[in-house]
């Protein structure tokens, strides 16, 4: 036990003291935030205010009707072309338009699906959608006038019935929040499994290529060596995770203390909303559990592969492909589980050990025991523990043989034979 | 006192090979014991069983008078494998400390011992360097230090001189003698016979998983001698005819190699030569080198062993 502890300490300290650890710990949340805000920002920025010539053959469009909507919404500018339409079509650019739309001679009761915004450039759907929406508002005004529907009637007509899912077992549940947390938790576990799993694999490969493996196994058992590495790297991942939580808490408290700032208060407000709508301690506990158990499950397999291959990174990649596929399949199942958290894919995906760390974490925010009954959670956890005991045992057997083998890359079949060989 | 290590009918079969096939041997305390054999003879497998890396399929290992207990006894063994190395990115001092702690030394103990060895090998200034900054020879020195640091009772060195220049080779060689002197037992595995002759007291030769030779260097040489002698004389011996007690094998310059005939002895040869009026400058027995013996015993067996199906 003492020897495992020495190995854990080395694996942990050598990684945590590296510059790359500090940089990646700081950079990941920044990148993550950057990605979220950046995408919204770019989408907003890349929208163009199009100036569109409307060539009307139907006779319904009037300058007054168009101007009314131009004033209400300046995301695009529509101009009714009077007089020589052919001249505009031939030379819309010099007239100052980005493009033109020809309204054919249609009946106001019919409408038309086949109008075209013609221009010599391609515009994003965001920009053309604004034009379409405005055109439809004008069309509505025209229809309302023809049907003699006044403003009061219009308002009555737009009234709708809203339906929001509400779980009676969990009064505070909020599907939108749950979905968001589920995505974040699932993806975090996905990243951790892939990134730290491959770190275990590389660590084992390093020991093999540096030829230190046999030196170490003359002091400790190969199983201790593997376990020490997995636990050490798991602790590194946990440390990184705690630093991120601390980072969030600091941002939260600073935001709360500073009070007034627009974005800060908004963030604090939305976080408070999250804290009240979900069971934060349960989610954190489950996250810790699935993160560690999932990490043991996968990293031991990655470790076994690291022990079996030689220096060649490509060998490792081709051999670890099936394992990586399992992680990726889990993400696909997670997406299905989030859209239908009580469906059969969600239930089975969150119980079967290989996908449960990711899929279950996506379901839990929807509420326990509302969406995830206690028996499912217990079964999932129990099976995952069994699962990782099995993979760690299996990996240990492969590791024991692989770590001392040099030469040809083994196949999965050979590795399975190693696992069932006597010492 | 009992022998430090006793192997009794050790067997280890792999799927395609009888790696170690019923080997028994005894290593006495304070010996420098040569474990010899061609590539793939089963040396490494044998050593891995002694170091607790593999369990034997059959047979017993008695270490220091008791049944070998891999978990606790590895602390009394220092093993430098043939495939050896260190963490490239780790500082040298920390690396030595890590390996020493894995052998069960406390931090304080390890520190004192590392300092002692580093001073002895003039490595004090290396403490904060990384292994990747060291030359191959320097790395080998560090490797040796980490092998013997915990003062093991049994030290197993597999090709310890590979990658070392003559100066560092001598340094390590002297240390091996020192360690043997101070009571450690050393098992030295190699196929460099000139080193074995220089260093070892006792040798065992394994081939194809079996022990084919066991004895002190002197005994072995006596056993394989071919009654060859060299005679230094300015006169030629080829003109001698008749009932010579020897046959002449060859002559070069003023040195002649003879083989004494069966039933004769060196004295008879000398008597005969004196009677013939030959002026003798020197008369020496030519013992076979271990290299010759090795080649003679191993010759004819393919260097890489054929794979055979084993029903274990």
XYZ file of C-alpha atoms in Angstrom:
735
model
C 0.000 0.000 0.000
C 2.806 2.295 0.981
C 4.454 1.675 -2.392
C 1.286 2.560 -4.290
C 1.261 5.787 -2.327
C 4.825 6.601 -3.423
C 3.843 5.970 -7.045
C 0.706 8.096 -6.727
C 2.772 10.909 -5.311
C 5.236 10.834 -8.179
C 2.571 10.590 -10.871
C 0.655 13.443 -9.280
C 3.509 15.823 -8.563
C 5.293 15.452 -11.876
C 2.067 16.348 -13.674
C 0.775 19.111 -11.430
C 4.130 20.878 -11.436
C 4.247 20.966 -15.211
C 3.605 24.310 -16.873
C 1.129 22.682 -19.232
C -1.100 21.728 -16.306
C -1.261 25.279 -15.004
C -1.823 26.706 -18.450
C -4.523 24.208 -19.411
C -6.294 24.704 -16.075
C -6.463 28.431 -16.635
C -7.100 28.279 -20.337
C -9.896 25.719 -20.423
C -12.558 27.829 -18.653
C -11.506 30.874 -20.649
C -11.746 28.957 -23.889
C -15.058 27.500 -22.815
C -16.500 30.909 -22.000
C -14.920 32.332 -25.118
C -16.552 29.640 -27.192
C -19.997 30.300 -25.755
C -19.891 34.090 -25.853
C -17.747 34.209 -28.971
C -20.196 32.200 -31.028
C -23.105 34.406 -30.067
C -21.036 37.485 -30.710
C -19.856 36.324 -34.130
C -23.374 35.281 -35.141
C -24.621 38.734 -34.137
C -21.796 40.543 -35.905
C -21.982 38.587 -39.110
C -25.626 39.554 -39.712
C -25.998 42.129 -42.444
C -28.643 44.731 -42.836
C -29.772 44.050 -46.370
C -31.256 46.689 -48.586
C -33.771 44.912 -50.781
C -35.703 46.161 -53.778
C -39.311 44.934 -53.833
C -40.712 44.649 -57.334
C -44.410 44.195 -56.912
C -46.676 42.760 -59.594
C -49.484 41.883 -57.225
C -50.426 45.448 -56.478
C -50.929 44.872 -52.732
C -47.657 46.401 -51.549
C -47.761 50.088 -50.836
C -44.992 52.403 -49.785
C -46.877 53.239 -46.589
C -47.212 49.604 -45.546
C -43.528 48.957 -46.203
C -42.378 52.070 -44.394
C -44.443 51.188 -41.357
C -42.502 47.919 -40.965
C -39.152 49.553 -41.878
C -39.665 51.876 -38.958
C -40.607 49.074 -36.573
C -37.555 46.967 -37.432
C -34.305 48.242 -38.886
C -32.598 44.870 -39.340
C -33.269 45.229 -43.060
C -34.504 47.899 -45.409
C -37.147 47.187 -48.027
C -37.857 49.661 -50.783
C -40.774 49.476 -53.180
C -39.648 49.997 -56.758
C -41.837 52.295 -58.742
C -41.527 52.799 -62.468
C -38.985 50.915 -64.561
C -38.568 47.573 -62.851
C -36.403 46.085 -65.617
C -33.828 48.773 -65.076
C -33.573 47.887 -61.397
C -33.323 44.159 -62.154
C -30.562 44.780 -64.687
C -28.624 47.130 -62.494
C -29.784 46.845 -58.870
C -26.261 47.444 -57.595
C -25.799 50.946 -58.886
C -29.237 51.750 -57.531
C -27.849 50.874 -54.090
C -29.614 47.552 -53.472
C -28.085 44.292 -52.194
C -30.647 42.332 -54.166
C -34.283 42.238 -55.232
C -37.436 40.232 -54.735
C -40.065 39.991 -57.444
C -43.581 39.583 -56.082
C -45.619 37.850 -58.792
C -49.271 38.563 -59.407
C -50.625 36.517 -56.527
C -53.944 36.487 -54.773
C -53.922 37.740 -51.159
C -55.804 34.595 -50.068
C -53.143 32.309 -51.536
C -49.717 33.661 -50.753
C -46.711 32.008 -52.382
C -43.878 29.658 -51.397
C -41.759 30.432 -54.410
C -40.389 33.921 -54.025
C -36.694 34.437 -54.542
C -34.273 36.865 -53.058
C -31.971 37.365 -56.023
C -28.508 38.749 -55.702
C -25.004 37.954 -56.953
C -23.728 37.122 -53.471
C -24.627 34.460 -50.896
C -26.010 35.780 -47.628
C -26.338 33.933 -44.347
C -29.739 32.616 -43.355
C -29.716 35.048 -40.411
C -29.766 38.027 -42.775
C -32.304 36.679 -45.250
C -34.542 35.448 -42.421
C -34.887 39.062 -41.274
C -36.026 40.044 -44.753
C -38.495 37.163 -44.941
C -39.917 37.965 -41.501
C -40.421 41.592 -42.421
C -42.033 40.693 -45.718
C -44.424 38.383 -43.882
C -45.349 41.084 -41.414
C -46.230 43.348 -44.313
C -48.191 40.467 -45.879
C -50.073 40.023 -42.588
C -50.954 43.694 -42.562
C -52.279 43.331 -46.112
C -54.362 40.270 -45.170
C -55.650 41.926 -42.013
C -56.770 44.924 -44.018
C -58.503 42.767 -46.603
C -60.253 40.711 -43.899
C -61.015 43.871 -41.982
C -59.420 42.636 -38.785
C -58.681 45.573 -36.537
C -55.925 45.885 -33.950
C -57.949 44.505 -31.029
C -58.941 41.451 -33.041
C -55.356 41.042 -34.170
C -54.187 40.999 -30.579
C -56.800 38.426 -29.671
C -55.748 36.269 -32.623
C -52.111 36.204 -31.565
C -52.882 34.923 -28.053
C -51.658 31.336 -27.560
C -51.600 28.532 -25.022
C -48.197 27.888 -23.441
C -47.233 24.457 -22.104
C -44.214 24.003 -19.851
C -43.169 20.538 -18.565
C -43.466 20.379 -14.808
C -42.532 17.347 -12.735
C -44.855 17.032 -9.760
C -42.271 15.024 -7.804
C -39.822 17.856 -8.121
C -41.517 21.229 -7.978
C -38.440 23.276 -8.777
C -37.391 21.242 -11.818
C -36.711 23.332 -14.850
C -36.212 21.418 -18.081
C -34.158 24.148 -19.739
C -31.725 24.406 -16.839
C -31.567 20.634 -16.487
C -30.773 20.302 -20.162
C -27.972 22.842 -19.887
C -26.436 21.248 -16.811
C -26.834 17.796 -18.340
C -24.947 18.843 -21.455
C -22.169 20.490 -19.483
C -21.772 17.575 -17.061
C -21.888 14.962 -19.822
C -19.369 16.771 -21.985
C -17.039 17.428 -19.044
C -16.946 13.727 -18.249
C -16.431 12.981 -21.929
C -13.445 15.335 -22.094
C -11.992 14.012 -18.855
C -12.305 10.384 -19.979
C -10.632 11.052 -23.305
C -7.953 13.483 -22.151
C -6.942 11.797 -18.920
C -7.493 8.305 -20.299
C -4.988 8.999 -23.021
C -2.668 10.520 -20.416
C -2.642 7.183 -18.628
C -1.912 5.467 -21.918
C 0.944 7.838 -22.727
C 2.346 7.509 -19.223
C 2.499 3.748 -19.518
C 4.016 3.993 -22.985
C 6.634 6.361 -21.628
C 7.644 3.827 -18.997
C 7.953 1.224 -21.682
C 9.942 3.293 -24.148
C 12.229 4.624 -21.425
C 12.837 1.020 -20.422
C 12.144 1.821 -16.798
C 9.266 -0.622 -16.504
C 11.374 -3.618 -15.570
C 13.371 -1.576 -13.060
C 10.127 -0.599 -11.330
C 8.520 -4.037 -11.392
C 11.556 -5.420 -9.606
C 10.421 -3.263 -6.664
C 6.632 -3.257 -6.945
C 4.009 -5.474 -8.467
C 2.893 -4.483 -11.972
C -0.640 -4.164 -10.641
C 0.479 -1.665 -8.003
C 2.384 0.216 -10.655
C -0.684 0.471 -12.878
C -3.026 1.361 -10.029
C -0.633 4.010 -8.742
C -0.523 5.609 -12.148
C -4.291 5.572 -12.601
C -4.929 6.991 -9.132
C -2.226 9.624 -9.508
C -3.574 10.857 -12.818
C -7.136 10.662 -11.491
C -6.079 12.972 -8.674
C -4.648 15.385 -11.211
C -7.994 15.462 -13.010
C -9.791 15.935 -9.697
C -7.474 18.793 -8.771
C -8.143 20.482 -12.059
C -11.860 20.035 -11.540
C -11.764 21.522 -8.029
C -9.797 24.481 -9.327
C -12.540 25.106 -11.865
C -15.239 24.920 -9.219
C -13.250 27.330 -7.088
C -12.956 29.574 -10.123
C -16.732 29.549 -10.606
C -17.351 30.248 -6.910
C -14.918 33.130 -6.936
C -16.574 34.634 -10.003
C -19.955 34.111 -8.350
C -18.992 35.729 -5.065
C -17.125 38.579 -6.677
C -20.138 39.165 -8.910
C -22.479 39.109 -5.920
C -20.279 41.476 -3.916
C -19.787 43.981 -6.714
C -23.554 44.002 -7.137
C -24.346 46.602 -9.717
C -22.426 45.518 -12.846
C -24.833 44.544 -15.627
C -23.326 41.285 -16.825
C -22.159 40.280 -13.357
C -25.611 40.634 -11.800
C -27.085 38.804 -14.720
C -24.694 35.906 -14.167
C -25.281 35.858 -10.425
C -29.005 35.929 -11.042
C -28.948 33.063 -13.501
C -26.712 31.046 -11.186
C -29.066 31.598 -8.282
C -31.855 30.390 -10.502
C -29.822 27.245 -11.260
C -29.062 26.647 -7.593
C -32.710 26.772 -6.657
C -33.991 24.698 -9.564
C -31.634 21.713 -9.210
C -30.256 19.625 -6.372
C -26.705 20.958 -6.446
C -25.166 18.711 -3.726
C -26.620 15.590 -5.338
C -25.382 16.600 -8.768
C -21.917 17.350 -7.433
C -21.796 14.058 -5.574
C -22.943 12.112 -8.617
C -20.538 13.988 -10.823
C -17.676 13.076 -8.514
C -18.767 9.461 -8.482
C -19.306 9.027 -12.222
C -16.210 10.972 -13.018
C -14.000 8.762 -10.824
C -15.673 5.459 -11.603
C -15.816 6.226 -15.316
C -12.205 7.272 -15.212
C -11.179 3.982 -13.571
C -13.264 2.065 -16.079
C -11.691 3.633 -19.150
C -8.213 4.592 -17.986
C -7.394 1.035 -16.961
C -8.248 -0.079 -20.489
C -6.148 2.735 -21.922
C -3.350 1.724 -19.557
C -3.536 -1.860 -20.755
C -3.171 -0.670 -24.342
C -0.238 1.533 -23.390
C 1.464 -1.496 -21.883
C 0.898 -3.616 -24.949
C 2.239 -1.334 -27.673
C 5.728 -0.052 -28.384
C 6.915 3.467 -29.071
C 4.684 3.861 -32.075
C 1.845 6.300 -31.456
C -0.075 4.914 -34.440
C -0.131 1.438 -32.935
C -1.596 2.885 -29.791
C -4.209 4.788 -31.738
C -5.351 1.825 -33.778
C -5.519 -0.387 -30.701
C -7.333 2.187 -28.588
C -9.853 2.959 -31.321
C -12.520 0.555 -29.969
C -12.237 2.147 -26.520
C -12.460 5.663 -27.888
C -15.491 4.560 -29.922
C -17.251 3.531 -26.703
C -16.752 7.027 -25.320
C -18.027 8.617 -28.515
C -21.062 6.304 -28.644
C -21.801 7.407 -25.077
C -21.943 11.011 -26.221
C -24.357 10.081 -29.006
C -26.542 8.261 -26.465
C -26.320 11.285 -24.187
C -27.774 13.564 -26.864
C -30.697 11.181 -27.222
C -31.072 10.943 -23.445
C -31.228 14.695 -23.019
C -34.065 15.099 -25.496
C -35.963 12.216 -23.881
C -34.604 11.610 -20.379
C -37.042 8.831 -19.511
C -36.976 6.980 -22.836
C -35.492 3.504 -23.212
C -32.199 4.759 -24.702
C -31.717 7.094 -21.749
C -32.598 4.434 -19.177
C -30.455 1.650 -20.623
C -27.640 3.961 -21.617
C -27.432 5.212 -18.057
C -27.393 1.722 -16.558
C -24.935 -0.115 -18.818
C -21.457 0.573 -17.392
C -19.568 1.757 -20.482
C -21.993 4.602 -21.254
C -23.430 5.245 -17.804
C -20.884 7.862 -16.637
C -21.841 10.204 -19.459
C -25.529 9.331 -20.004
C -26.484 9.209 -16.321
C -24.839 12.555 -15.668
C -26.976 14.045 -18.415
C -30.167 12.663 -16.812
C -29.544 13.437 -13.156
C -30.117 17.215 -13.460
C -33.698 16.462 -14.570
C -34.294 15.322 -11.029
C -33.889 12.370 -8.711
C -36.202 10.574 -8.044
C -38.491 12.426 -10.493
C -36.814 11.510 -13.763
C -34.245 9.025 -12.491
C -35.777 6.671 -9.912
C -33.525 5.746 -7.010
C -33.338 2.110 -8.118
C -31.935 3.150 -11.493
C -29.320 5.342 -9.896
C -28.311 2.593 -7.475
C -28.230 -0.056 -10.195
C -26.196 2.193 -12.470
C -23.680 2.973 -9.727
C -23.433 -0.652 -8.632
C -22.894 -1.901 -12.174
C -20.309 0.762 -12.868
C -18.347 -0.227 -9.759
C -18.515 -3.860 -10.869
C -17.559 -2.751 -14.346
C -14.457 -0.900 -13.292
C -13.357 -3.676 -10.946
C -13.573 -5.954 -13.965
C -11.690 -3.646 -16.332
C -9.008 -2.885 -13.747
C -8.538 -6.611 -13.144
C -8.484 -7.351 -16.865
C -6.112 -4.477 -17.564
C -3.837 -5.552 -14.726
C -3.444 -8.958 -16.318
C -2.591 -7.490 -19.705
C -0.337 -4.902 -18.144
C 1.680 -7.537 -16.290
C 2.617 -9.252 -19.539
C 2.632 -6.260 -21.867
C 4.924 -4.030 -19.866
C 7.840 -6.476 -20.296
C 7.193 -7.315 -23.944
C 9.025 -5.629 -26.735
C 8.590 -6.203 -30.424
C 5.494 -6.970 -32.369
C 2.247 -5.181 -31.594
C -0.213 -7.656 -30.082
C -3.774 -8.031 -31.315
C -6.793 -7.735 -29.045
C -7.136 -11.516 -29.241
C -3.627 -12.036 -27.910
C -4.187 -9.493 -25.161
C -7.308 -11.305 -24.033
C -5.291 -14.514 -23.945
C -2.735 -12.787 -21.683
C -5.525 -11.857 -19.329
C -6.539 -15.440 -18.787
C -3.047 -16.854 -18.560
C -1.719 -18.003 -15.246
C 1.130 -15.984 -13.720
C 25.793 -19.803 6.892
C 23.350 -20.925 4.277
C 23.712 -19.924 0.669
C 22.123 -16.617 -0.228
C 20.156 -18.153 -3.070
C 19.176 -21.643 -3.917
C 17.096 -22.598 -6.920
C 15.525 -26.032 -6.879
C 14.191 -27.538 -10.098
C 12.870 -24.258 -11.384
C 10.572 -24.415 -14.387
C 8.825 -21.747 -16.381
C 7.025 -22.625 -19.579
C 5.537 -20.101 -21.935
C 2.987 -20.867 -24.610
C 5.588 -21.511 -27.251
C 8.750 -22.167 -25.296
C 10.255 -23.951 -22.324
C 12.002 -20.809 -21.156
C 13.465 -22.370 -18.027
C 13.418 -26.131 -17.939
C 14.364 -27.626 -14.606
C 17.290 -25.533 -13.426
C 18.859 -25.947 -9.992
C 21.777 -23.935 -8.728
C 23.264 -22.471 -5.585
C 24.782 -19.035 -5.158
C 27.048 -18.717 -2.132
C 27.279 -15.545 -0.093
C 29.863 -13.026 -1.266
C 30.291 -14.698 -4.627
C 30.422 -12.980 -7.942
C 28.347 -15.423 -9.853
C 28.343 -15.482 -13.633
C 25.100 -16.474 -15.296
C 26.002 -17.117 -18.888
C 24.210 -18.198 -21.974
C 23.461 -17.257 -25.546
C 20.599 -14.953 -26.438
C 17.266 -16.530 -25.648
C 18.759 -19.216 -23.409
C 16.383 -18.359 -20.582
C 18.675 -16.115 -18.524
C 16.241 -13.218 -18.317
C 13.320 -15.471 -17.414
C 15.435 -17.068 -14.702
C 16.396 -13.662 -13.349
C 12.796 -12.465 -13.473
C 11.815 -15.382 -11.275
C 14.582 -14.561 -8.818
C 13.465 -10.933 -8.688
C 9.810 -11.850 -8.138
C 8.604 -10.527 -11.481
C 7.537 -13.991 -12.645
C 6.334 -16.877 -10.553
C 7.914 -20.222 -11.381
C 5.568 -22.888 -12.736
C 7.375 -25.454 -10.649
C 10.289 -25.607 -8.249
C 11.394 -23.544 -5.281
C 13.484 -20.486 -4.640
C 15.223 -20.287 -1.278
C 16.432 -16.792 -0.529
C 18.643 -16.153 2.463
C 17.724 -19.490 4.037
C 13.957 -19.012 3.733
C 11.360 -19.570 1.064
C 11.474 -16.597 -1.284
C 8.742 -14.060 -0.522
C 8.492 -11.751 -3.558
C 6.663 -8.949 -1.757
C 9.122 -8.435 1.081
C 12.347 -9.913 -0.222
C 12.598 -7.616 -3.249
C 13.827 -4.971 -0.825
C 16.968 -7.059 -0.357
C 17.544 -7.470 -4.067
C 18.936 -4.935 -6.484
C 18.242 -5.643 -10.120
C 19.642 -3.876 -13.114
C 17.837 -5.341 -16.118
C 19.297 -5.493 -19.585
C 16.381 -3.407 -20.888
C 16.885 -0.541 -18.501
C 16.265 3.143 -18.389
C 15.034 6.028 -16.289
C 12.373 8.690 -16.527
C 13.819 11.142 -19.034
C 12.026 14.209 -17.728
C 12.621 13.607 -14.040
C 15.378 15.266 -12.051
C 18.216 12.940 -11.174
C 18.092 13.446 -7.421
C 14.327 12.917 -7.293
C 14.633 9.892 -9.491
C 17.185 8.243 -7.209
C 14.995 9.124 -4.240
C 11.894 7.658 -5.907
C 13.534 4.349 -6.764
C 15.064 4.131 -3.285
C 11.686 4.721 -1.632
C 10.101 2.068 -3.818
C 12.697 -0.303 -2.379
C 11.388 0.593 1.058
C 13.931 3.158 2.229
C 12.751 6.108 4.291
C 13.286 9.583 2.897
C 16.032 10.335 5.406
C 17.857 7.059 4.856
C 17.635 7.345 1.124
C 18.927 10.905 1.179
C 22.030 9.967 3.172
C 22.794 7.040 0.889
C 22.198 8.957 -2.321
C 24.561 11.689 -1.128
C 27.223 9.130 -0.290
C 27.050 7.503 -3.701
C 26.794 10.772 -5.603
C 29.973 11.993 -3.904
C 31.702 8.706 -4.613
C 30.840 8.891 -8.318
C 31.338 12.674 -8.496
C 27.706 13.226 -9.375
C 26.796 15.823 -6.702
C 26.324 18.580 -9.243
C 23.807 16.505 -11.210
C 21.036 16.591 -8.619
C 18.770 19.018 -10.456
C 19.629 17.914 -13.974
C 17.267 15.772 -15.956
C 18.155 12.353 -17.294
C 17.711 13.556 -20.864
C 20.592 15.991 -20.255
C 22.981 13.184 -19.323
C 25.234 11.238 -21.664
C 24.572 7.535 -21.980
C 27.524 6.684 -19.759
C 26.378 9.097 -17.057
C 22.918 7.563 -17.226
C 24.405 4.110 -16.737
C 26.287 5.298 -13.666
C 23.082 6.665 -12.211
C 21.353 3.413 -13.056
C 24.017 1.480 -11.192
C 23.723 3.751 -8.170
C 19.953 3.290 -8.039
C 20.441 -0.488 -8.235
C 22.789 -0.780 -5.263
C 21.603 2.171 -3.191
C 19.488 0.192 -0.743
C 22.440 -2.063 0.110
C 20.869 -5.222 -1.248
C 22.089 -8.625 -0.143
C 21.796 -9.850 -3.694
C 22.637 -7.699 -6.686
C 21.706 -8.882 -10.140
C 23.364 -7.136 -13.041
C 22.304 -7.969 -16.576
C 24.949 -6.782 -19.059
C 26.073 -3.992 -16.713
C 28.849 -2.709 -18.956
C 26.894 -2.151 -22.123
C 27.096 1.478 -23.127
C 30.020 2.292 -20.831
C 33.427 3.571 -21.891
C 36.538 1.849 -20.474
C 36.996 4.430 -17.714
C 33.449 4.100 -16.411
C 33.554 0.329 -16.955
C 36.516 0.143 -14.608
C 34.784 2.361 -12.097
C 31.754 0.060 -12.027
C 33.958 -3.031 -12.019
C 35.828 -1.773 -8.964
C 32.529 -1.077 -7.262
C 31.341 -4.600 -8.006
C 34.478 -5.962 -6.306
C 33.969 -3.598 -3.360
C 30.360 -4.689 -2.930
C 31.333 -8.361 -3.022
C 34.064 -7.663 -0.504
C 31.642 -6.016 1.872
C 29.349 -9.003 1.810
C 26.940 -8.514 -1.085
C 26.440 -11.320 -3.519
C 26.453 -10.494 -7.177
C 24.859 -12.340 -10.039
C 26.358 -11.157 -13.233
C 24.659 -12.038 -16.463
C 26.380 -11.475 -19.760
C 27.634 -13.034 -22.904
C 30.908 -11.095 -22.811
C 33.242 -13.860 -21.724
C 36.377 -11.792 -21.165
C 34.522 -9.856 -18.461
C 33.365 -13.061 -16.843
C 36.900 -14.395 -16.655
C 38.027 -11.181 -15.052
C 35.270 -10.819 -12.514
C 33.448 -14.025 -11.656
C 34.370 -16.770 -9.199
C 31.651 -19.157 -10.159
C 29.805 -19.618 -13.399
C 26.737 -21.361 -14.687
C 26.034 -21.750 -18.361
C 22.452 -22.161 -19.532
C 21.306 -23.038 -22.983
C 17.819 -23.802 -24.251
C 16.456 -23.442 -20.748
C 18.760 -26.015 -19.232
C 21.900 -25.724 -17.142
C 24.789 -27.217 -19.081
C 27.753 -26.143 -16.971
C 28.266 -25.281 -13.305
C 31.528 -24.677 -11.450
C 34.253 -22.247 -10.509
C 36.099 -20.618 -13.354
C 39.191 -22.662 -12.483
C 37.301 -25.953 -12.388
C 35.625 -25.302 -15.670
C 38.867 -24.451 -17.379
C 40.517 -27.578 -16.007
C 37.603 -29.642 -17.136
C 37.799 -28.370 -20.686
C 41.563 -28.202 -21.061
C 42.989 -30.031 -24.039
C 46.531 -30.626 -22.709
C 47.911 -27.831 -24.790
C 51.176 -26.202 -23.846
C 53.230 -23.469 -25.337
C 56.992 -23.815 -25.486
C 59.256 -20.867 -26.060
C 62.449 -21.859 -27.880
C 64.567 -20.409 -30.665
C 65.075 -23.856 -32.088
C 62.576 -25.579 -34.308
C 60.678 -28.533 -32.975
C 59.432 -29.826 -36.297
C 62.690 -31.688 -36.964
C 62.150 -33.912 -33.948
C 61.187 -37.391 -34.998
C 60.298 -40.648 -33.496
C 58.734 -41.279 -30.138
C 57.825 -37.748 -29.112
C 55.523 -37.593 -26.051
C 53.598 -34.784 -27.764
C 52.391 -33.636 -31.122
C 53.226 -30.290 -32.541
C 50.164 -28.186 -33.344
C 51.856 -25.152 -34.749
C 54.784 -22.784 -34.489
C 55.006 -19.075 -34.779
C 58.131 -17.013 -34.285
C 59.813 -18.673 -31.316
C 56.695 -20.054 -29.761
C 55.401 -23.552 -30.295
C 52.070 -25.040 -29.374
C 52.021 -28.730 -28.519
C 49.469 -31.215 -27.327
C 50.712 -33.796 -24.852
C 49.845 -37.303 -25.927
C 47.651 -39.522 -23.830
C 49.457 -41.174 -20.966
C 52.220 -38.610 -20.951
C 52.692 -35.637 -18.690
C 54.483 -32.266 -18.764
C 57.519 -33.593 -16.959
C 57.987 -36.289 -19.567
C 57.814 -33.629 -22.250
C 60.399 -31.464 -20.571
C 62.681 -34.443 -19.973
C 62.429 -35.410 -23.614
C 63.115 -31.913 -24.852
C 66.147 -31.543 -22.581
C 67.490 -34.864 -23.797
C 67.136 -33.611 -27.363
C 69.182 -30.570 -26.448
C 66.460 -28.042 -26.955
C 67.038 -24.766 -25.115
C 63.724 -23.957 -23.440
C 62.922 -20.340 -22.650
C 59.373 -20.864 -21.373
C 56.868 -23.628 -20.801
C 53.221 -22.808 -20.127
C 49.971 -24.649 -20.017
C 47.352 -23.232 -22.357
C 43.949 -23.322 -20.694
C 40.921 -22.781 -22.857
C 39.302 -19.360 -22.550
C 35.710 -19.270 -21.370
C 34.913 -17.913 -24.775
C 36.188 -21.107 -26.388
C 34.279 -23.247 -23.922
C 31.150 -21.216 -24.454
C 31.352 -21.527 -28.214
C 32.152 -25.229 -28.013
C 29.155 -25.946 -25.801
C 26.667 -23.719 -27.490
C 27.784 -24.215 -31.076
C 25.374 -26.062 -33.236
C 22.337 -24.783 -31.418
C 20.568 -22.114 -33.399
C 21.011 -18.663 -31.901
C 17.306 -18.021 -31.788
C 15.490 -20.912 -30.277
C 12.960 -22.708 -32.324
C 9.433 -22.188 -31.104
C 7.891 -25.377 -29.947
C 4.407 -26.171 -28.803
C 4.297 -26.865 -25.100
C 1.550 -28.643 -23.291
C 1.899 -26.992 -19.922
